[in-house]
PDB file of C-alpha atoms in Angstrom:
ATOM      1  CA  MET U   1      -3.614 -48.844 -12.952  1.00  0.00           C
ATOM      2  CA  PHE U   2      -0.516 -49.210 -10.764  1.00  0.00           C
ATOM      3  CA  ARG U   3       2.016 -46.380 -11.022  1.00  0.00           C
ATOM      4  CA  THR U   4       5.548 -46.424  -9.765  1.00  0.00           C
ATOM      5  CA  ALA U   5       6.279 -43.554  -7.357  1.00  0.00           C
ATOM      6  CA  GLN U   6       8.743 -41.070  -8.796  1.00  0.00           C
ATOM      7  CA  THR U   7      11.780 -39.835  -6.928  1.00  0.00           C
ATOM      8  CA  PHE U   8      11.398 -36.191  -5.969  1.00  0.00           C
ATOM      9  CA  ASP U   9      13.632 -33.854  -7.941  1.00  0.00           C
ATOM     10  CA  ARG U  10      13.267 -30.206  -6.975  1.00  0.00           C
ATOM     11  CA  ILE U  11      14.742 -28.950 -10.235  1.00  0.00           C
ATOM     12  CA  GLN U  12      11.782 -30.405 -12.129  1.00  0.00           C
ATOM     13  CA  HIS U  13       9.442 -28.071 -10.236  1.00  0.00           C
ATOM     14  CA  LEU U  14      11.588 -24.929 -10.339  1.00  0.00           C
ATOM     15  CA  TYR U  15      10.540 -22.102 -12.672  1.00  0.00           C
ATOM     16  CA  SER U  16      12.802 -19.161 -13.449  1.00  0.00           C
ATOM     17  CA  ASN U  17      12.598 -16.564 -16.199  1.00  0.00           C
ATOM     18  CA  ASP U  18      14.929 -13.602 -16.502  1.00  0.00           C
ATOM     19  CA  ALA U  19      12.456 -11.891 -18.823  1.00  0.00           C
ATOM     20  CA  PHE U  20       9.924 -11.703 -15.984  1.00  0.00           C
ATOM     21  CA  VAL U  21      12.519 -10.163 -13.664  1.00  0.00           C
ATOM     22  CA  GLU U  22      13.353  -7.502 -16.246  1.00  0.00           C
ATOM     23  CA  LEU U  23       9.654  -6.794 -16.819  1.00  0.00           C
ATOM     24  CA  LEU U  24       9.176  -6.282 -13.099  1.00  0.00           C
ATOM     25  CA  LYS U  25      12.148  -3.921 -12.906  1.00  0.00           C
ATOM     26  CA  ASP U  26      10.823  -1.963 -15.882  1.00  0.00           C
ATOM     27  CA  ALA U  27       7.397  -1.582 -14.275  1.00  0.00           C
ATOM     28  CA  VAL U  28       8.945  -0.351 -11.015  1.00  0.00           C
ATOM     29  CA  ARG U  29      11.100   2.156 -12.943  1.00  0.00           C
ATOM     30  CA  PHE U  30       8.008   3.418 -14.744  1.00  0.00           C
ATOM     31  CA  PHE U  31       6.129   3.764 -11.450  1.00  0.00           C
ATOM     32  CA  ASN U  32       8.960   5.731  -9.852  1.00  0.00           C
ATOM     33  CA  GLY U  33       8.932   8.114 -12.821  1.00  0.00           C
ATOM     34  CA  THR U  34       5.205   8.909 -12.769  1.00  0.00           C
ATOM     35  CA  PRO U  35       4.117  12.442 -11.791  1.00  0.00           C
ATOM     36  CA  VAL U  36       3.520  13.227  -8.120  1.00  0.00           C
ATOM     37  CA  HIS U  37       0.214  14.869  -7.152  1.00  0.00           C
ATOM     38  CA  THR U  38      -0.388  16.819  -3.988  1.00  0.00           C
ATOM     39  CA  PHE U  39      -3.496  16.557  -1.816  1.00  0.00           C
ATOM     40  CA  PRO U  40      -6.322  17.445  -1.937  1.00  0.00           C
ATOM     41  CA  PHE U  41      -6.644  15.264  -5.040  1.00  0.00           C
ATOM     42  CA  GLY U  42      -9.819  15.927  -7.006  1.00  0.00           C
ATOM     43  CA  GLU U  43      -9.207  14.274 -10.367  1.00  0.00           C
ATOM     44  CA  THR U  44     -11.684  11.693 -11.690  1.00  0.00           C
ATOM     45  CA  PHE U  45     -10.373   9.034 -14.050  1.00  0.00           C
ATOM     46  CA  LEU U  46     -10.922   5.442 -15.065  1.00  0.00           C
ATOM     47  CA  GLY U  47      -8.460   2.768 -14.110  1.00  0.00           C
ATOM     48  CA  THR U  48      -7.088   0.299 -11.616  1.00  0.00           C
ATOM     49  CA  GLY U  49      -3.518  -0.014 -10.457  1.00  0.00           C
ATOM     50  CA  VAL U  50      -0.883   0.656  -7.833  1.00  0.00           C
ATOM     51  CA  TYR U  51      -0.233   3.831  -5.853  1.00  0.00           C
ATOM     52  CA  ALA U  52       2.020   5.262  -3.153  1.00  0.00           C
ATOM     53  CA  LEU U  53       1.543   7.982  -0.560  1.00  0.00           C
ATOM     54  CA  TYR U  54       4.400  10.253   0.519  1.00  0.00           C
ATOM     55  CA  TYR U  55       4.722  12.293   3.709  1.00  0.00           C
ATOM     56  CA  THR U  56       6.424  15.663   3.384  1.00  0.00           C
ATOM     57  CA  GLY U  57       5.736  17.305   6.751  1.00  0.00           C
ATOM     58  CA  THR U  58       8.596  18.736   8.786  1.00  0.00           C
ATOM     59  CA  THR U  59       7.208  18.143  12.288  1.00  0.00           C
ATOM     60  CA  GLY U  60       5.723  15.265  14.249  1.00  0.00           C
ATOM     61  CA  ILE U  61       6.601  11.585  14.435  1.00  0.00           C
ATOM     62  CA  TYR U  62       7.023  11.298  10.651  1.00  0.00           C
ATOM     63  CA  SER U  63       9.308  14.308  10.189  1.00  0.00           C
ATOM     64  CA  LYS U  64      12.142  12.031   9.039  1.00  0.00           C
ATOM     65  CA  TYR U  65      10.052  11.251   5.945  1.00  0.00           C
ATOM     66  CA  GLY U  66       9.858  14.983   5.302  1.00  0.00           C
ATOM     67  CA  GLU U  67      13.652  15.145   5.300  1.00  0.00           C
ATOM     68  CA  LEU U  68      14.031  12.077   3.071  1.00  0.00           C
ATOM     69  CA  ASN U  69      11.457  13.323   0.552  1.00  0.00           C
ATOM     70  CA  ARG U  70      12.671  16.934   0.551  1.00  0.00           C
ATOM     71  CA  LEU U  71      14.425  16.703  -2.828  1.00  0.00           C
ATOM     72  CA  ALA U  72      12.715  13.690  -4.395  1.00  0.00           C
ATOM     73  CA  TYR U  73       9.783  11.426  -3.630  1.00  0.00           C
ATOM     74  CA  ASN U  74      11.765   8.254  -3.039  1.00  0.00           C
ATOM     75  CA  ASN U  75      10.366   7.078   0.297  1.00  0.00           C
ATOM     76  CA  PRO U  76       6.639   6.293   0.411  1.00  0.00           C
ATOM     77  CA  ILE U  77       4.910   5.974   3.751  1.00  0.00           C
ATOM     78  CA  TYR U  78       2.309   3.653   2.222  1.00  0.00           C
ATOM     79  CA  VAL U  79       1.919   1.560  -0.929  1.00  0.00           C
ATOM     80  CA  GLY U  80      -1.379   0.038  -2.019  1.00  0.00           C
ATOM     81  CA  LYS U  81      -3.355  -1.367  -4.913  1.00  0.00           C
ATOM     82  CA  ALA U  82      -6.831  -0.704  -6.295  1.00  0.00           C
ATOM     83  CA  VAL U  83      -8.797  -3.367  -8.137  1.00  0.00           C
ATOM     84  CA  PRO U  84     -12.533  -3.454  -8.955  1.00  0.00           C
ATOM     85  CA  LYS U  85     -15.042  -5.456  -6.946  1.00  0.00           C
ATOM     86  CA  GLY U  86     -15.338  -8.966  -8.360  1.00  0.00           C
ATOM     87  CA  TRP U  87     -11.859  -8.761  -9.903  1.00  0.00           C
ATOM     88  CA  ARG U  88     -10.594 -11.845  -8.104  1.00  0.00           C
ATOM     89  CA  GLN U  89     -13.405 -14.016  -9.439  1.00  0.00           C
ATOM     90  CA  SER U  90     -13.572 -12.600 -12.962  1.00  0.00           C
ATOM     91  CA  ARG U  91     -10.669 -10.512 -14.235  1.00  0.00           C
ATOM     92  CA  THR U  92     -12.537  -9.229 -17.256  1.00  0.00           C
ATOM     93  CA  SER U  93     -11.349  -6.363 -19.425  1.00  0.00           C
ATOM     94  CA  SER U  94     -14.603  -4.465 -18.893  1.00  0.00           C
ATOM     95  CA  LEU U  95     -14.182  -4.513 -15.106  1.00  0.00           C
ATOM     96  CA  VAL U  96     -10.706  -3.044 -15.436  1.00  0.00           C
ATOM     97  CA  GLN U  97     -11.487  -0.529 -18.184  1.00  0.00           C
ATOM     98  CA  GLN U  98     -14.643   0.894 -16.571  1.00  0.00           C
ATOM     99  CA  SER U  99     -13.495   0.933 -12.957  1.00  0.00           C
ATOM    100  CA  ARG U 100     -12.853   4.144 -11.024  1.00  0.00           C
ATOM    101  CA  GLU U 101     -11.378   2.139  -8.177  1.00  0.00           C
ATOM    102  CA  LEU U 102      -7.961   3.807  -8.264  1.00  0.00           C
ATOM    103  CA  CYS U 103      -9.167   7.402  -8.003  1.00  0.00           C
ATOM    104  CA  ASN U 104     -11.843   6.305  -5.498  1.00  0.00           C
ATOM    105  CA  ARG U 105      -9.182   4.664  -3.350  1.00  0.00           C
ATOM    106  CA  LEU U 106      -7.084   7.831  -3.330  1.00  0.00           C
ATOM    107  CA  ARG U 107     -10.138   9.840  -2.325  1.00  0.00           C
ATOM    108  CA  GLU U 108     -10.902   7.363   0.450  1.00  0.00           C
ATOM    109  CA  HIS U 109      -7.384   7.824   1.815  1.00  0.00           C
ATOM    110  CA  GLN U 110      -7.824  11.572   1.516  1.00  0.00           C
ATOM    111  CA  ARG U 111     -10.974  11.413   3.651  1.00  0.00           C
ATOM    112  CA  ASN U 112      -9.192   9.282   6.245  1.00  0.00           C
ATOM    113  CA  LEU U 113      -6.294  11.731   6.462  1.00  0.00           C
ATOM    114  CA  GLU U 114      -8.746  14.611   6.845  1.00  0.00           C
ATOM    115  CA  THR U 115     -10.706  12.762   9.535  1.00  0.00           C
ATOM    116  CA  VAL U 116      -7.943  12.197  12.066  1.00  0.00           C
ATOM    117  CA  SER U 117      -6.888  15.070  14.281  1.00  0.00           C
ATOM    118  CA  ASN U 118      -3.085  14.728  14.239  1.00  0.00           C
ATOM    119  CA  LEU U 119      -2.356  14.608  10.497  1.00  0.00           C
ATOM    120  CA  GLU U 120      -2.482  17.407   7.924  1.00  0.00           C
ATOM    121  CA  LEU U 121      -3.694  16.537   4.432  1.00  0.00           C
ATOM    122  CA  GLY U 122      -1.318  19.092   2.926  1.00  0.00           C
ATOM    123  CA  ASP U 123       1.632  17.069   4.228  1.00  0.00           C
ATOM    124  CA  PHE U 124       0.857  14.221   1.815  1.00  0.00           C
ATOM    125  CA  ALA U 125       1.337  13.570  -1.888  1.00  0.00           C
ATOM    126  CA  CYS U 126       0.754  10.573  -4.137  1.00  0.00           C
ATOM    127  CA  ARG U 127       1.825   8.913  -7.351  1.00  0.00           C
ATOM    128  CA  PHE U 128       0.134   6.059  -9.158  1.00  0.00           C
ATOM    129  CA  MET U 129       0.350   3.693 -12.119  1.00  0.00           C
ATOM    130  CA  ILE U 130      -2.700   2.652 -14.182  1.00  0.00           C
ATOM    131  CA  PHE U 131      -2.954  -0.871 -15.593  1.00  0.00           C
ATOM    132  CA  GLN U 132      -5.113  -1.822 -18.567  1.00  0.00           C
ATOM    133  CA  ASP U 133      -6.150  -5.069 -20.255  1.00  0.00           C
ATOM    134  CA  SER U 134      -3.953  -8.089 -19.493  1.00  0.00           C
ATOM    135  CA  SER U 135      -1.356  -5.952 -17.689  1.00  0.00           C
ATOM    136  CA  SER U 136      -3.808  -5.744 -14.774  1.00  0.00           C
ATOM    137  CA  ASP U 137      -2.673  -9.251 -13.810  1.00  0.00           C
ATOM    138  CA  MET U 138       0.545  -7.608 -12.588  1.00  0.00           C
ATOM    139  CA  ILE U 139      -1.109  -5.289 -10.052  1.00  0.00           C
ATOM    140  CA  SER U 140      -0.511  -7.427  -6.966  1.00  0.00           C
ATOM    141  CA  THR U 141       2.997  -8.341  -8.124  1.00  0.00           C
ATOM    142  CA  ILE U 142       4.037  -4.706  -8.575  1.00  0.00           C
ATOM    143  CA  GLU U 143       2.493  -3.716  -5.248  1.00  0.00           C
ATOM    144  CA  SER U 144       4.491  -6.457  -3.498  1.00  0.00           C
ATOM    145  CA  ALA U 145       7.682  -5.430  -5.306  1.00  0.00           C
ATOM    146  CA  LEU U 146       7.301  -1.797  -4.232  1.00  0.00           C
ATOM    147  CA  ILE U 147       6.609  -2.766  -0.629  1.00  0.00           C
ATOM    148  CA  GLN U 148       9.664  -5.009  -0.595  1.00  0.00           C
ATOM    149  CA  LEU U 149      11.796  -2.285  -2.167  1.00  0.00           C
ATOM    150  CA  HIS U 150      10.707   0.663  -0.003  1.00  0.00           C
ATOM    151  CA  ARG U 151       9.463  -1.028   3.191  1.00  0.00           C
ATOM    152  CA  PRO U 152       6.845   1.708   3.814  1.00  0.00           C
ATOM    153  CA  LEU U 153       6.118   2.413   7.475  1.00  0.00           C
ATOM    154  CA  TRP U 154       2.342   2.026   7.167  1.00  0.00           C
ATOM    155  CA  ASN U 155       2.746  -1.316   5.407  1.00  0.00           C
ATOM    156  CA  ARG U 156       5.499  -2.914   7.489  1.00  0.00           C
ATOM    157  CA  THR U 157       5.550  -1.406  10.987  1.00  0.00           C
ATOM    158  CA  LEU U 158       2.394   0.608  11.673  1.00  0.00           C
ATOM    159  CA  ASP U 159      -0.416  -1.519  10.299  1.00  0.00           C
ATOM    160  CA  GLY U 160      -4.037  -0.542   9.695  1.00  0.00           C
ATOM    161  CA  PHE U 161      -4.178   2.534   7.468  1.00  0.00           C
ATOM    162  CA  GLY U 162      -5.674   0.587   4.556  1.00  0.00           C
ATOM    163  CA  ASN U 163      -8.315  -1.148   6.684  1.00  0.00           C
ATOM    164  CA  HIS U 164     -12.024  -0.786   5.983  1.00  0.00           C
ATOM    165  CA  ASP U 165     -15.043  -0.698   8.275  1.00  0.00           C
ATOM    166  CA  PRO U 166     -15.520  -4.366   9.283  1.00  0.00           C
ATOM    167  CA  GLY U 167     -19.265  -3.839   9.510  1.00  0.00           C
ATOM    168  CA  ARG U 168     -21.933  -4.649  12.076  1.00  0.00           C
ATOM    169  CA  GLY U 169     -21.259  -7.809  14.056  1.00  0.00           C
ATOM    170  CA  ARG U 170     -17.482  -7.590  13.628  1.00  0.00           C
ATOM    171  CA  TYR U 171     -16.626  -4.828  16.071  1.00  0.00           C
ATOM    172  CA  GLN U 172     -15.313  -7.250  18.693  1.00  0.00           C
ATOM    173  CA  GLN U 173     -11.861  -6.925  17.154  1.00  0.00           C
ATOM    174  CA  ALA U 174      -9.310  -4.414  18.409  1.00  0.00           C
ATOM    175  CA  LYS U 175      -8.591  -1.205  16.539  1.00  0.00           C
ATOM    176  CA  SER U 176      -5.412  -1.271  14.484  1.00  0.00           C
ATOM    177  CA  ASP U 177      -2.092   0.213  15.595  1.00  0.00           C
ATOM    178  CA  TRP U 178      -2.602   2.980  13.036  1.00  0.00           C
ATOM    179  CA  ASP U 179      -5.960   3.896  14.554  1.00  0.00           C
ATOM    180  CA  VAL U 180      -4.449   3.956  18.041  1.00  0.00           C
ATOM    181  CA  ILE U 181      -1.894   6.553  16.913  1.00  0.00           C
ATOM    182  CA  HIS U 182      -4.326   8.409  14.652  1.00  0.00           C
ATOM    183  CA  ALA U 183      -7.708   8.368  16.352  1.00  0.00           C
ATOM    184  CA  GLY U 184     -10.718   9.737  14.507  1.00  0.00           C
ATOM    185  CA  ARG U 185     -12.147   7.167  12.111  1.00  0.00           C
ATOM    186  CA  VAL U 186     -15.687   6.627  13.383  1.00  0.00           C
ATOM    187  CA  TRP U 187     -15.831   2.932  12.623  1.00  0.00           C
ATOM    188  CA  ALA U 188     -12.483   2.287  14.322  1.00  0.00           C
ATOM    189  CA  GLU U 189     -13.791   3.803  17.552  1.00  0.00           C
ATOM    190  CA  LYS U 190     -16.521   1.129  17.551  1.00  0.00           C
ATOM    191  CA  CYS U 191     -13.953  -1.669  17.808  1.00  0.00           C
ATOM    192  CA  LEU U 192     -14.199  -3.127  21.311  1.00  0.00           C
ATOM    193  CA  GLY U 193     -11.115  -5.353  21.471  1.00  0.00           C
ATOM    194  CA  THR U 194      -8.028  -4.419  23.496  1.00  0.00           C
ATOM    195  CA  PRO U 195      -5.562  -2.575  21.236  1.00  0.00           C
ATOM    196  CA  ASN U 196      -1.795  -2.430  21.606  1.00  0.00           C
ATOM    197  CA  PRO U 197      -0.626   0.344  23.976  1.00  0.00           C
ATOM    198  CA  GLU U 198       0.247   3.612  22.221  1.00  0.00           C
ATOM    199  CA  LYS U 199       3.645   3.806  23.936  1.00  0.00           C
ATOM    200  CA  GLN U 200       4.558   0.345  22.669  1.00  0.00           C
ATOM    201  CA  ILE U 201       3.557   1.258  19.119  1.00  0.00           C
ATOM    202  CA  LEU U 202       5.520   4.513  19.126  1.00  0.00           C
ATOM    203  CA  GLU U 203       8.628   2.716  20.383  1.00  0.00           C
ATOM    204  CA  ARG U 204       8.752   0.779  17.107  1.00  0.00           C
ATOM    205  CA  ILE U 205       8.859   3.894  14.925  1.00  0.00           C
ATOM    206  CA  ALA U 206      12.317   5.249  15.861  1.00  0.00           C
ATOM    207  CA  PRO U 207      14.158   1.984  15.030  1.00  0.00           C
ATOM    208  CA  TYR U 208      12.229   1.854  11.751  1.00  0.00           C
ATOM    209  CA  PHE U 209      13.608   5.225  10.633  1.00  0.00           C
ATOM    210  CA  GLU U 210      17.096   4.220  11.727  1.00  0.00           C
ATOM    211  CA  SER U 211      16.918   1.172   9.471  1.00  0.00           C
ATOM    212  CA  LEU U 212      15.476   3.275   6.662  1.00  0.00           C
ATOM    213  CA  GLU U 213      18.414   5.692   6.803  1.00  0.00           C
ATOM    214  CA  ALA U 214      20.823   2.755   6.736  1.00  0.00           C
ATOM    215  CA  GLN U 215      19.554   1.589   3.347  1.00  0.00           C
ATOM    216  CA  PRO U 216      22.066   2.058   0.477  1.00  0.00           C
TER     217      PRO U 216
END
């Protein structure tokens, strides 16, 4: 059957919904009001969701975060999400309800912070938001919104903290910038590629904090 080609009209493809925007803002407000927990974090609970890590130390290359978070935890150094294995293929309620992925992810980060030699676990805290049932479809959206809002250093400028062991046969890649600055993860030391020079990486951190202070 012959069909006449239609003239392209962008407005016919454009979706906008103020209710979604307000829902997103409400979720971010809720997240920012959740309790903050210090490390070491030993709680076990069910749930998937979104979390943020905060640096509160007063010395070292991240001391500016310590100043910014002195009175309130408003400036995360890292934002991430935790979803169960198989979630992308089958977002079932049982996967979400029975998963311990969120608390396991926080514990994994705790082990990483303990492993490296130039970070102190006691200089970190976290907050998180648990999603249940159909609300779990918002996990990636809320994570992206928080990263866009706060521009965390370990998400935007110093990449690699959230990386996992690539496994045997994949160690030809270079270690991440984060692992260059914070050596100690055993699997990262197996990476044989040529990493970025430490001096070059550190030179990006000062301008980052200058831009962070300039935010309204």
